[in-house]
CSV table of C-alpha atoms and ligand atoms in Angstrom, one decimal:
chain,number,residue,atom,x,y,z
A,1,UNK,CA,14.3,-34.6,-3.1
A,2,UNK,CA,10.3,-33.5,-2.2
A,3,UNK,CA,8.2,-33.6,-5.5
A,4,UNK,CA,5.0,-32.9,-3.6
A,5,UNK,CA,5.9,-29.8,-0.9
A,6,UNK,CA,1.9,-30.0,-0.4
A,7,UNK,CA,2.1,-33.7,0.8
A,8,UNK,CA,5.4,-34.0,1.7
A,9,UNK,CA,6.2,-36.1,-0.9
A,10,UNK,CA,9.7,-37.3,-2.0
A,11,UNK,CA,11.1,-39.3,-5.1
A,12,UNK,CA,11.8,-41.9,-2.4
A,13,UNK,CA,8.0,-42.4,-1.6
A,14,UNK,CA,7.2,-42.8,-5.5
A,15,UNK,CA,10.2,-45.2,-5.9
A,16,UNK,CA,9.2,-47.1,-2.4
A,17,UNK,CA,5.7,-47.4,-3.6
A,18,UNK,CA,6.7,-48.8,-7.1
A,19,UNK,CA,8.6,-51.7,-5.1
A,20,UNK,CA,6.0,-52.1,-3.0
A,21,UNK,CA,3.6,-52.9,-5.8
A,22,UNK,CA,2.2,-50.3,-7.4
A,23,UNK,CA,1.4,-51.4,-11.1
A,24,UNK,CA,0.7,-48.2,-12.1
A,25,UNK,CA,1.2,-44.3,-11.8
A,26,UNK,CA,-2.4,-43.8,-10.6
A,27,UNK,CA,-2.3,-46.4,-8.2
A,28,UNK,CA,1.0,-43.9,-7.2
A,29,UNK,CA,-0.7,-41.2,-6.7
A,30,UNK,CA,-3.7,-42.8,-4.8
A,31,UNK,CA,-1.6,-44.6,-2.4
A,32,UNK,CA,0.1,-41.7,-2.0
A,33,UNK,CA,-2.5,-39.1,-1.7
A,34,UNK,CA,-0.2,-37.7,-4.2
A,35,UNK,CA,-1.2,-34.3,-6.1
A,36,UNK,CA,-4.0,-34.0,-4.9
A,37,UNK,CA,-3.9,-30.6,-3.7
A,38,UNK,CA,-2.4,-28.0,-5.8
A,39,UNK,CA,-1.5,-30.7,-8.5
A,40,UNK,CA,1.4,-28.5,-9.7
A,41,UNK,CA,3.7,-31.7,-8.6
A,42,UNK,CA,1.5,-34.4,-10.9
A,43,UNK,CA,4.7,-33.7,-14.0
A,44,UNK,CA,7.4,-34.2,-12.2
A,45,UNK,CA,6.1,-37.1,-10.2
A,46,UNK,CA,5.4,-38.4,-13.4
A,47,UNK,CA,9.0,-38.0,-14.8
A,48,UNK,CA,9.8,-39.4,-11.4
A,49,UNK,CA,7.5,-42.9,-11.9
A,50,UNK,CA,8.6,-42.9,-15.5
A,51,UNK,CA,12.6,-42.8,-15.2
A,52,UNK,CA,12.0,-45.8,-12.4
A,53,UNK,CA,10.5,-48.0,-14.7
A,54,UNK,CA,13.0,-47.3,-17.5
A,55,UNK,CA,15.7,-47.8,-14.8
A,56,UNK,CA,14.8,-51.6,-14.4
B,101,FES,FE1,1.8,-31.8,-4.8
B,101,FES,FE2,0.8,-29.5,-4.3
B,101,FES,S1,2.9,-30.0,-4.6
B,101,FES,S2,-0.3,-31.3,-4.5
């Protein structure tokens, strides 16, 4: 599902960039480019990143 409409985004993307090595959620959202236009996704993306971790 898209999280960020600005950027495209999709809980894919944040789970793809926690594999890939992302050790934290601002590292996320700066790989990303994540939220950084409106910033109405930054929650959700957030309870996406979060239910990842607690998923391992
Ligand atoms: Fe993500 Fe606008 S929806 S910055």
């Amino acid at each position: 599902m898209y999280v960020c409409l600005c950027k495209g985004i999709t809980d894919k993307h944040i789970r793809d960039s926690v594999d890939a090595g992302a050790g934290s959620f601002r590292e996320v959202r700066r790989q990303l480019d994540l939220a950084s236009q409106c910033g109405k996704c930054g929650i959700v993306a957030r309870e996406v990143y979060d239910s990842y971790l607690n998923s391992y």
